[in-house]
PDB file of C-alpha atoms and ligand atoms in Angstrom:
ATOM      1  CA  UNK A   1      75.952 171.891  17.713  1.00 51.00           C
ATOM      2  CA  UNK A   2      76.990 173.301  21.051  1.00 55.00           C
ATOM      3  CA  UNK A   3      74.345 172.858  23.707  1.00 59.00           C
ATOM      4  CA  UNK A   4      72.939 176.062  25.148  1.00 68.00           C
ATOM      5  CA  UNK A   5      71.126 176.332  28.459  1.00 73.00           C
ATOM      6  CA  UNK A   6      68.965 179.180  27.247  1.00 90.00           C
ATOM      7  CA  UNK A   7      67.132 180.269  24.156  1.00 95.00           C
ATOM      8  CA  UNK A   8      69.462 181.723  21.548  1.00 97.00           C
ATOM      9  CA  UNK A   9      68.232 183.946  18.751  1.00 98.00           C
ATOM     10  CA  UNK A  10      70.374 184.786  15.747  1.00 98.00           C
ATOM     11  CA  UNK A  11      69.129 187.431  13.325  1.00 98.00           C
ATOM     12  CA  UNK A  12      70.797 186.507  10.032  1.00 98.00           C
ATOM     13  CA  UNK A  13      69.646 189.774   8.478  1.00 98.00           C
ATOM     14  CA  UNK A  14      66.634 192.055   8.722  1.00 98.00           C
ATOM     15  CA  UNK A  15      65.041 194.519   6.301  1.00 98.00           C
ATOM     16  CA  UNK A  16      63.312 194.773   2.949  1.00 97.00           C
ATOM     17  CA  UNK A  17      66.227 193.046   1.169  1.00 97.00           C
ATOM     18  CA  UNK A  18      65.821 189.850   3.187  1.00 98.00           C
ATOM     19  CA  UNK A  19      64.826 188.460   6.559  1.00 98.00           C
ATOM     20  CA  UNK A  20      65.853 185.270   8.351  1.00 98.00           C
ATOM     21  CA  UNK A  21      66.155 184.411  12.035  1.00 98.00           C
ATOM     22  CA  UNK A  22      67.371 181.280  13.790  1.00 98.00           C
ATOM     23  CA  UNK A  23      65.948 180.286  17.177  1.00 98.00           C
ATOM     24  CA  UNK A  24      67.614 177.411  19.012  1.00 97.00           C
ATOM     25  CA  UNK A  25      67.815 175.921  22.486  1.00 96.00           C
ATOM     26  CA  UNK A  26      70.644 173.611  21.487  1.00 95.00           C
ATOM     27  CA  UNK A  27      68.263 170.679  20.917  1.00 95.00           C
ATOM     28  CA  UNK A  28      65.820 172.162  18.432  1.00 97.00           C
ATOM     29  CA  UNK A  29      66.625 174.718  15.757  1.00 98.00           C
ATOM     30  CA  UNK A  30      63.986 176.722  13.928  1.00 98.00           C
ATOM     31  CA  UNK A  31      64.579 178.980  10.951  1.00 98.00           C
ATOM     32  CA  UNK A  32      62.020 181.780  10.866  1.00 98.00           C
ATOM     33  CA  UNK A  33      61.686 183.106   7.312  1.00 98.00           C
ATOM     34  CA  UNK A  34      64.255 182.510   4.612  1.00 98.00           C
ATOM     35  CA  UNK A  35      64.315 185.741   2.646  1.00 98.00           C
ATOM     36  CA  UNK A  36      67.869 185.325   1.400  1.00 98.00           C
ATOM     37  CA  UNK A  37      68.977 182.701  -1.083  1.00 98.00           C
ATOM     38  CA  UNK A  38      69.507 179.253   0.440  1.00 98.00           C
ATOM     39  CA  UNK A  39      73.234 179.622  -0.098  1.00 98.00           C
ATOM     40  CA  UNK A  40      73.392 183.024   1.619  1.00 98.00           C
ATOM     41  CA  UNK A  41      71.227 181.786   4.496  1.00 98.00           C
ATOM     42  CA  UNK A  42      73.528 178.804   5.074  1.00 98.00           C
ATOM     43  CA  UNK A  43      76.568 181.081   4.827  1.00 98.00           C
ATOM     44  CA  UNK A  44      75.220 183.481   7.438  1.00 98.00           C
ATOM     45  CA  UNK A  45      74.292 180.566   9.693  1.00 98.00           C
ATOM     46  CA  UNK A  46      77.836 179.250   9.488  1.00 97.00           C
ATOM     47  CA  UNK A  47      79.148 182.687  10.538  1.00 96.00           C
ATOM     48  CA  UNK A  48      77.235 182.167  13.789  1.00 96.00           C
ATOM     49  CA  UNK A  49      78.466 178.588  14.151  1.00 96.00           C
ATOM     50  CA  UNK A  50      75.094 177.137  13.092  1.00 97.00           C
ATOM     51  CA  UNK A  51      74.561 174.327  10.597  1.00 97.00           C
ATOM     52  CA  UNK A  52      71.826 174.469   7.985  1.00 98.00           C
ATOM     53  CA  UNK A  53      71.396 170.693   8.366  1.00 97.00           C
ATOM     54  CA  UNK A  54      70.359 171.198  12.017  1.00 98.00           C
ATOM     55  CA  UNK A  55      67.212 173.134  11.095  1.00 98.00           C
ATOM     56  CA  UNK A  56      64.168 171.177  12.306  1.00 98.00           C
ATOM     57  CA  UNK A  57      61.528 173.388  10.674  1.00 98.00           C
ATOM     58  CA  UNK A  58      61.283 176.499   8.522  1.00 98.00           C
ATOM     59  CA  UNK A  59      58.626 178.841   9.892  1.00 98.00           C
ATOM     60  CA  UNK A  60      57.253 181.483   7.536  1.00 98.00           C
ATOM     61  CA  UNK A  61      55.551 184.722   8.631  1.00 98.00           C
ATOM     62  CA  UNK A  62      54.066 185.646   5.225  1.00 98.00           C
ATOM     63  CA  UNK A  63      54.602 185.300   1.494  1.00 98.00           C
ATOM     64  CA  UNK A  64      56.498 188.482   0.616  1.00 98.00           C
ATOM     65  CA  UNK A  65      59.706 187.704  -1.218  1.00 98.00           C
ATOM     66  CA  UNK A  66      61.954 189.270   1.436  1.00 98.00           C
ATOM     67  CA  UNK A  67      60.713 186.463   3.724  1.00 98.00           C
ATOM     68  CA  UNK A  68      60.461 183.436   1.423  1.00 98.00           C
ATOM     69  CA  UNK A  69      63.066 183.870  -1.331  1.00 97.00           C
ATOM     70  CA  UNK A  70      65.183 180.876  -0.304  1.00 97.00           C
ATOM     71  CA  UNK A  71      62.589 178.630   1.368  1.00 97.00           C
ATOM     72  CA  UNK A  72      62.148 175.951  -1.292  1.00 96.00           C
ATOM     73  CA  UNK A  73      65.820 175.545  -2.173  1.00 96.00           C
ATOM     74  CA  UNK A  74      66.854 175.625   1.482  1.00 97.00           C
ATOM     75  CA  UNK A  75      64.408 172.847   2.280  1.00 97.00           C
ATOM     76  CA  UNK A  76      65.546 170.711  -0.637  1.00 95.00           C
ATOM     77  CA  UNK A  77      69.231 171.273  -0.075  1.00 96.00           C
ATOM     78  CA  UNK A  78      69.455 171.072   3.711  1.00 95.00           C
ATOM     79  CA  UNK A  79      67.655 168.069   5.126  1.00 90.00           C
ATOM     80  CA  UNK A  80      64.051 168.540   4.013  1.00 92.00           C
ATOM     81  CA  UNK A  81      62.915 170.311   7.167  1.00 96.00           C
ATOM     82  CA  UNK A  82      59.160 170.895   6.985  1.00 97.00           C
ATOM     83  CA  UNK A  83      57.908 174.357   6.060  1.00 98.00           C
ATOM     84  CA  UNK A  84      55.464 175.580   8.693  1.00 98.00           C
ATOM     85  CA  UNK A  85      53.025 178.365   7.859  1.00 98.00           C
ATOM     86  CA  UNK A  86      49.364 179.289   7.745  1.00 98.00           C
ATOM     87  CA  UNK A  87      47.181 177.934   4.957  1.00 96.00           C
ATOM     88  CA  UNK A  88      46.823 181.427   3.492  1.00 97.00           C
ATOM     89  CA  UNK A  89      50.589 181.908   3.368  1.00 97.00           C
ATOM     90  CA  UNK A  90      51.080 178.469   1.879  1.00 96.00           C
ATOM     91  CA  UNK A  91      48.706 179.174  -0.990  1.00 95.00           C
ATOM     92  CA  UNK A  92      49.887 182.723  -1.628  1.00 97.00           C
ATOM     93  CA  UNK A  93      53.537 181.628  -1.557  1.00 97.00           C
ATOM     94  CA  UNK A  94      52.908 178.728  -3.928  1.00 93.00           C
ATOM     95  CA  UNK A  95      54.310 176.223  -1.438  1.00 92.00           C
ATOM     96  CA  UNK A  96      51.943 173.496  -2.660  1.00 79.00           C
ATOM     97  CA  UNK A  97      54.727 171.988  -4.763  1.00 79.00           C
ATOM     98  CA  UNK A  98      57.325 171.782  -2.001  1.00 85.00           C
ATOM     99  CA  UNK A  99      59.575 168.778  -2.325  1.00 82.00           C
ATOM    100  CA  UNK A 100      59.660 168.313   1.442  1.00 86.00           C
ATOM    101  CA  UNK A 101      56.977 168.312   4.098  1.00 92.00           C
ATOM    102  CA  UNK A 102      54.738 171.080   5.331  1.00 94.00           C
ATOM    103  CA  UNK A 103      53.097 171.809   8.668  1.00 96.00           C
ATOM    104  CA  UNK A 104      49.924 173.846   8.856  1.00 97.00           C
ATOM    105  CA  UNK A 105      49.999 176.541  11.505  1.00 98.00           C
ATOM    106  CA  UNK A 106      46.850 178.091  12.903  1.00 98.00           C
ATOM    107  CA  UNK A 107      46.937 181.449  14.690  1.00 98.00           C
ATOM    108  CA  UNK A 108      46.461 181.004  18.410  1.00 97.00           C
ATOM    109  CA  UNK A 109      47.201 177.275  18.377  1.00 98.00           C
ATOM    110  CA  UNK A 110      50.369 175.720  19.806  1.00 98.00           C
ATOM    111  CA  UNK A 111      52.520 173.576  17.516  1.00 98.00           C
ATOM    112  CA  UNK A 112      55.384 171.701  19.073  1.00 98.00           C
ATOM    113  CA  UNK A 113      58.697 171.165  17.293  1.00 98.00           C
ATOM    114  CA  UNK A 114      60.630 168.798  19.571  1.00 97.00           C
ATOM    115  CA  UNK A 115      61.600 170.943  22.581  1.00 97.00           C
ATOM    116  CA  UNK A 116      60.192 174.240  21.251  1.00 98.00           C
ATOM    117  CA  UNK A 117      56.553 175.362  21.274  1.00 98.00           C
ATOM    118  CA  UNK A 118      55.419 177.791  18.638  1.00 98.00           C
ATOM    119  CA  UNK A 119      52.303 179.938  18.819  1.00 98.00           C
ATOM    120  CA  UNK A 120      51.568 182.022  15.724  1.00 98.00           C
ATOM    121  CA  UNK A 121      49.510 185.177  16.179  1.00 98.00           C
ATOM    122  CA  UNK A 122      47.761 187.304  13.557  1.00 98.00           C
ATOM    123  CA  UNK A 123      49.576 190.397  12.329  1.00 98.00           C
ATOM    124  CA  UNK A 124      48.111 193.178  10.161  1.00 97.00           C
ATOM    125  CA  UNK A 125      49.872 193.335   6.802  1.00 98.00           C
ATOM    126  CA  UNK A 126      49.095 193.371   3.087  1.00 97.00           C
ATOM    127  CA  UNK A 127      49.533 189.607   2.808  1.00 98.00           C
ATOM    128  CA  UNK A 128      47.146 186.639   2.726  1.00 98.00           C
ATOM    129  CA  UNK A 129      47.331 185.341   6.305  1.00 98.00           C
ATOM    130  CA  UNK A 130      50.396 186.857   7.989  1.00 98.00           C
ATOM    131  CA  UNK A 131      51.547 185.921  11.479  1.00 98.00           C
ATOM    132  CA  UNK A 132      54.196 186.630  14.070  1.00 98.00           C
ATOM    133  CA  UNK A 133      55.520 184.001  16.465  1.00 98.00           C
ATOM    134  CA  UNK A 134      55.910 183.308  20.133  1.00 98.00           C
ATOM    135  CA  UNK A 135      58.553 180.593  20.511  1.00 98.00           C
ATOM    136  CA  UNK A 136      59.070 179.052  23.914  1.00 98.00           C
ATOM    137  CA  UNK A 137      61.288 176.464  25.498  1.00 95.00           C
ATOM    138  CA  UNK A 138      60.230 175.361  28.968  1.00 89.00           C
ATOM    139  CA  UNK A 139      62.625 176.731  31.509  1.00 84.00           C
ATOM    140  CA  UNK A 140      64.949 178.208  28.907  1.00 89.00           C
ATOM    141  CA  UNK A 141      63.077 181.295  27.851  1.00 94.00           C
ATOM    142  CA  UNK A 142      60.658 182.736  25.370  1.00 97.00           C
ATOM    143  CA  UNK A 143      61.194 184.759  22.215  1.00 98.00           C
ATOM    144  CA  UNK A 144      58.588 186.883  20.461  1.00 98.00           C
ATOM    145  CA  UNK A 145      58.796 188.098  16.881  1.00 98.00           C
ATOM    146  CA  UNK A 146      56.508 190.780  15.466  1.00 98.00           C
ATOM    147  CA  UNK A 147      57.481 192.183  12.108  1.00 98.00           C
ATOM    148  CA  UNK A 148      55.699 193.361   8.962  1.00 98.00           C
ATOM    149  CA  UNK A 149      52.610 194.611  10.724  1.00 98.00           C
ATOM    150  CA  UNK A 150      50.896 197.964  10.345  1.00 97.00           C
ATOM    151  CA  UNK A 151      49.582 197.873  13.906  1.00 97.00           C
ATOM    152  CA  UNK A 152      50.225 195.808  16.995  1.00 96.00           C
ATOM    153  CA  UNK A 153      47.210 193.531  16.918  1.00 95.00           C
ATOM    154  CA  UNK A 154      45.467 192.528  20.129  1.00 96.00           C
ATOM    155  CA  UNK A 155      46.666 188.981  19.423  1.00 97.00           C
ATOM    156  CA  UNK A 156      50.283 190.149  19.181  1.00 97.00           C
ATOM    157  CA  UNK A 157      50.067 192.150  22.386  1.00 97.00           C
ATOM    158  CA  UNK A 158      48.640 189.171  24.220  1.00 97.00           C
ATOM    159  CA  UNK A 159      51.108 186.643  22.802  1.00 97.00           C
ATOM    160  CA  UNK A 160      54.160 188.789  23.524  1.00 97.00           C
ATOM    161  CA  UNK A 161      53.222 190.036  26.988  1.00 94.00           C
ATOM    162  CA  UNK A 162      55.814 188.104  28.970  1.00 94.00           C
ATOM    163  CA  UNK A 163      58.596 187.179  26.558  1.00 97.00           C
ATOM    164  CA  UNK A 164      62.269 187.303  27.588  1.00 96.00           C
ATOM    165  CA  UNK A 165      63.578 188.323  24.174  1.00 97.00           C
ATOM    166  CA  UNK A 166      61.569 190.535  21.855  1.00 98.00           C
ATOM    167  CA  UNK A 167      62.128 191.213  18.170  1.00 98.00           C
ATOM    168  CA  UNK A 168      59.900 194.056  17.063  1.00 98.00           C
ATOM    169  CA  UNK A 169      59.627 195.939  13.821  1.00 98.00           C
ATOM    170  CA  UNK A 170      60.805 199.553  13.874  1.00 98.00           C
ATOM    171  CA  UNK A 171      60.591 200.268  10.176  1.00 97.00           C
ATOM    172  CA  UNK A 172      60.534 203.983   9.595  1.00 97.00           C
ATOM    173  CA  UNK A 173      60.986 207.431  11.058  1.00 97.00           C
ATOM    174  CA  UNK A 174      57.840 209.409  10.242  1.00 97.00           C
ATOM    175  CA  UNK A 175      59.707 212.563   9.239  1.00 96.00           C
ATOM    176  CA  UNK A 176      62.223 210.716   7.068  1.00 97.00           C
ATOM    177  CA  UNK A 177      59.432 208.818   5.322  1.00 96.00           C
ATOM    178  CA  UNK A 178      57.439 211.978   4.680  1.00 96.00           C
ATOM    179  CA  UNK A 179      60.427 213.941   3.413  1.00 97.00           C
ATOM    180  CA  UNK A 180      62.164 211.030   1.690  1.00 96.00           C
ATOM    181  CA  UNK A 181      62.145 209.844  -1.927  1.00 97.00           C
ATOM    182  CA  UNK A 182      59.190 207.432  -1.719  1.00 96.00           C
ATOM    183  CA  UNK A 183      56.129 208.421  -3.783  1.00 96.00           C
ATOM    184  CA  UNK A 184      53.015 209.300  -1.826  1.00 96.00           C
ATOM    185  CA  UNK A 185      51.142 206.064  -2.615  1.00 95.00           C
ATOM    186  CA  UNK A 186      54.044 204.018  -1.231  1.00 95.00           C
ATOM    187  CA  UNK A 187      54.265 206.193   1.871  1.00 97.00           C
ATOM    188  CA  UNK A 188      50.565 205.597   2.435  1.00 95.00           C
ATOM    189  CA  UNK A 189      51.009 201.857   2.029  1.00 95.00           C
ATOM    190  CA  UNK A 190      53.848 201.771   4.555  1.00 96.00           C
ATOM    191  CA  UNK A 191      51.940 203.877   7.065  1.00 95.00           C
ATOM    192  CA  UNK A 192      48.642 202.024   6.628  1.00 95.00           C
ATOM    193  CA  UNK A 193      47.239 199.532   9.092  1.00 95.00           C
ATOM    194  CA  UNK A 194      48.495 196.798   6.756  1.00 96.00           C
ATOM    195  CA  UNK A 195      51.951 198.302   6.393  1.00 97.00           C
ATOM    196  CA  UNK A 196      54.863 198.518   8.791  1.00 97.00           C
ATOM    197  CA  UNK A 197      55.409 199.714  12.362  1.00 97.00           C
ATOM    198  CA  UNK A 198      57.103 203.122  12.683  1.00 98.00           C
ATOM    199  CA  UNK A 199      59.613 203.974  15.401  1.00 98.00           C
ATOM    200  CA  UNK A 200      56.916 205.589  17.596  1.00 98.00           C
ATOM    201  CA  UNK A 201      54.660 202.559  16.971  1.00 98.00           C
ATOM    202  CA  UNK A 202      57.458 200.290  18.217  1.00 98.00           C
ATOM    203  CA  UNK A 203      57.952 202.535  21.268  1.00 98.00           C
ATOM    204  CA  UNK A 204      54.251 202.365  22.118  1.00 97.00           C
ATOM    205  CA  UNK A 205      54.315 198.593  21.683  1.00 97.00           C
ATOM    206  CA  UNK A 206      57.294 198.345  24.039  1.00 96.00           C
ATOM    207  CA  UNK A 207      55.402 200.300  26.633  1.00 95.00           C
ATOM    208  CA  UNK A 208      52.503 197.872  26.413  1.00 94.00           C
ATOM    209  CA  UNK A 209      54.758 194.806  26.422  1.00 94.00           C
ATOM    210  CA  UNK A 210      57.134 195.894  29.178  1.00 90.00           C
ATOM    211  CA  UNK A 211      57.457 193.314  31.914  1.00 93.00           C
ATOM    212  CA  UNK A 212      60.071 192.410  34.465  1.00 92.00           C
ATOM    213  CA  UNK A 213      60.851 189.315  32.370  1.00 94.00           C
ATOM    214  CA  UNK A 214      61.933 191.276  29.315  1.00 96.00           C
ATOM    215  CA  UNK A 215      65.708 191.059  28.973  1.00 95.00           C
ATOM    216  CA  UNK A 216      66.486 192.340  25.500  1.00 96.00           C
ATOM    217  CA  UNK A 217      64.877 194.126  22.603  1.00 97.00           C
ATOM    218  CA  UNK A 218      65.859 193.749  18.970  1.00 98.00           C
ATOM    219  CA  UNK A 219      64.548 196.320  16.497  1.00 98.00           C
ATOM    220  CA  UNK A 220      63.741 194.711  13.140  1.00 98.00           C
ATOM    221  CA  UNK A 221      63.029 195.488   9.480  1.00 98.00           C
ATOM    222  CA  UNK A 222      64.574 198.942   9.641  1.00 98.00           C
ATOM    223  CA  UNK A 223      64.236 200.826   6.379  1.00 97.00           C
ATOM    224  CA  UNK A 224      67.623 201.892   5.060  1.00 96.00           C
ATOM    225  CA  UNK A 225      65.940 204.774   3.189  1.00 97.00           C
ATOM    226  CA  UNK A 226      63.457 206.055   5.732  1.00 97.00           C
ATOM    227  CA  UNK A 227      65.186 205.395   9.035  1.00 97.00           C
ATOM    228  CA  UNK A 228      68.569 205.249  10.721  1.00 97.00           C
ATOM    229  CA  UNK A 229      69.923 202.816  13.281  1.00 97.00           C
ATOM    230  CA  UNK A 230      70.922 205.645  15.617  1.00 97.00           C
ATOM    231  CA  UNK A 231      67.388 207.108  15.634  1.00 98.00           C
ATOM    232  CA  UNK A 232      65.887 203.669  16.330  1.00 98.00           C
ATOM    233  CA  UNK A 233      68.328 202.964  19.109  1.00 97.00           C
ATOM    234  CA  UNK A 234      67.862 206.396  20.658  1.00 97.00           C
ATOM    235  CA  UNK A 235      64.055 206.415  20.529  1.00 98.00           C
ATOM    236  CA  UNK A 236      63.471 202.830  21.631  1.00 98.00           C
ATOM    237  CA  UNK A 237      66.239 203.103  24.222  1.00 97.00           C
ATOM    238  CA  UNK A 238      64.659 206.274  25.656  1.00 97.00           C
ATOM    239  CA  UNK A 239      61.267 204.602  25.886  1.00 97.00           C
ATOM    240  CA  UNK A 240      62.675 201.506  27.540  1.00 96.00           C
ATOM    241  CA  UNK A 241      64.469 203.725  30.087  1.00 96.00           C
ATOM    242  CA  UNK A 242      61.306 205.771  30.650  1.00 96.00           C
ATOM    243  CA  UNK A 243      59.439 202.568  31.466  1.00 94.00           C
ATOM    244  CA  UNK A 244      62.113 201.821  34.053  1.00 94.00           C
ATOM    245  CA  UNK A 245      63.748 198.871  32.314  1.00 94.00           C
ATOM    246  CA  UNK A 246      67.520 198.641  32.169  1.00 92.00           C
ATOM    247  CA  UNK A 247      67.895 196.404  29.147  1.00 95.00           C
ATOM    248  CA  UNK A 248      69.805 196.645  25.885  1.00 95.00           C
ATOM    249  CA  UNK A 249      68.139 197.635  22.621  1.00 97.00           C
ATOM    250  CA  UNK A 250      69.898 196.472  19.470  1.00 97.00           C
ATOM    251  CA  UNK A 251      69.066 197.163  15.853  1.00 98.00           C
ATOM    252  CA  UNK A 252      69.257 194.067  13.643  1.00 98.00           C
ATOM    253  CA  UNK A 253      71.280 194.975  10.542  1.00 97.00           C
ATOM    254  CA  UNK A 254      70.440 194.019   6.975  1.00 97.00           C
ATOM    255  CA  UNK A 255      73.903 192.945   6.006  1.00 96.00           C
ATOM    256  CA  UNK A 256      75.269 191.356   9.145  1.00 96.00           C
ATOM    257  CA  UNK A 257      74.365 188.771  11.738  1.00 97.00           C
ATOM    258  CA  UNK A 258      73.166 189.824  15.188  1.00 97.00           C
ATOM    259  CA  UNK A 259      73.384 187.125  17.858  1.00 96.00           C
ATOM    260  CA  UNK A 260      71.661 187.151  21.252  1.00 95.00           C
ATOM    261  CA  UNK A 261      74.661 185.214  22.566  1.00 91.00           C
ATOM    262  CA  UNK A 262      76.372 185.909  24.804  1.00 79.00           C
ATOM    263  CA  UNK A 263      73.309 187.037  26.748  1.00 64.00           C
ATOM    264  CA  UNK A 264      73.270 190.698  27.806  1.00 52.00           C
ATOM    265  CA  UNK A 265      76.048 191.726  25.443  1.00 45.00           C
ATOM    266  CA  UNK A 266      76.023 193.779  22.293  1.00 44.00           C
ATOM    267  CA  UNK A 267      78.254 192.009  19.827  1.00 44.00           C
ATOM    268  CA  UNK A 268      78.075 194.453  17.014  1.00 45.00           C
ATOM    269  CA  UNK A 269      78.225 198.199  16.805  1.00 42.00           C
ATOM    270  CA  UNK A 270      75.346 200.091  15.299  1.00 44.00           C
ATOM    271  CA  UNK A 271      74.906 199.771  11.623  1.00 42.00           C
ATOM    272  CA  UNK A 272      76.644 202.536   9.766  1.00 42.00           C
ATOM    273  CA  UNK A 273      74.745 205.731   9.145  1.00 38.00           C
ATOM    274  CA  UNK A 274      75.986 205.651   5.566  1.00 36.00           C
ATOM    275  CA  UNK A 275      73.051 203.543   4.416  1.00 35.00           C
TER     276      UNK A 275
HETATM  277 ZN1   ZN B 301      59.296 192.263   4.972  1.00 83.60          ZN
HETATM  278 ZN1   ZN B 302      55.921 191.990   4.170  1.00 83.60          ZN
END
C-alpha cells in the first residue's frame, strides 16, 4: 500500500442499502462497518487502490444489516482481522460465532490499533449499544464518524469537537419525509431520538462542532427517498459558510466511492438527482 502522510478516509458507500468506510494512515487500515457483501466491499476497496488483506480491524457501529452484512465473510476471507465492537453490538449481531478474533470496545475508552487510536462514543439509535468513532493518528490527523443517531449526544459532541475530517449523518429533508411515501409510523421512527439526523440536525451539529481544525465535511447516510444530494450540499454548505469556514462539503453516495484523497479536492460530482 502506498504510504500516506495524512489520514485518508474512503467512503465505500453510504446509505440504507449499505455502509462501509476505510480509514488509513498508510501503516494501519481500519474498515468501519461492512454493510455490503464481502465481495462488494473488497471490489470497492480495490477501486480506491486499497487491499482487503491490509485491513487490521473491522470496527462496527451497530448491528443493523446495512452496517454488518458482510462482516463475518469479510473477516474469514481476508486475513481474519479482528471485529471490534461494543458488547451489546456483538450480542445483537450474533458475532459470538466469529471464526476470527474480536475486540471489545467500550464507549469513552481508547483502543489502539497499531498507529491509530479509536475512541467509540455513544450514539442514540434503535440498536443495542450503538457507537460512533473518533479515529486519530498522532500528527497525521483525526477523523470523526457520527451516523445512525437520532440526536447528537453529548458524548458525540465532545468526541468530535476538534476533528480534521468529519463524517456526519444528514439523512432526510423534513419536508420530503413528511410528504413522501413512508407510512407515518416509519416517519416517526426516523424522526425519533433513536432514529436518524435530518439535514437541519446535521447543520446544527456542524455549528457546534465548527473549529479552525475542521478541513472537510462528508454528509452520510442520505436517504434516496426522503432527501437529495443537492439539498444536503446546499444546506450544509450554507451553514458552514455562515459559521465562517471555507471548507468543502461532500455527500457520500450510496453507489460510488468517495475518497478524501487528494486532500481538499472533490473527486466526484454530486450524486444524480434521479434517485
Ligand atoms: Zn444505517
Ligand atoms: Zn441503523
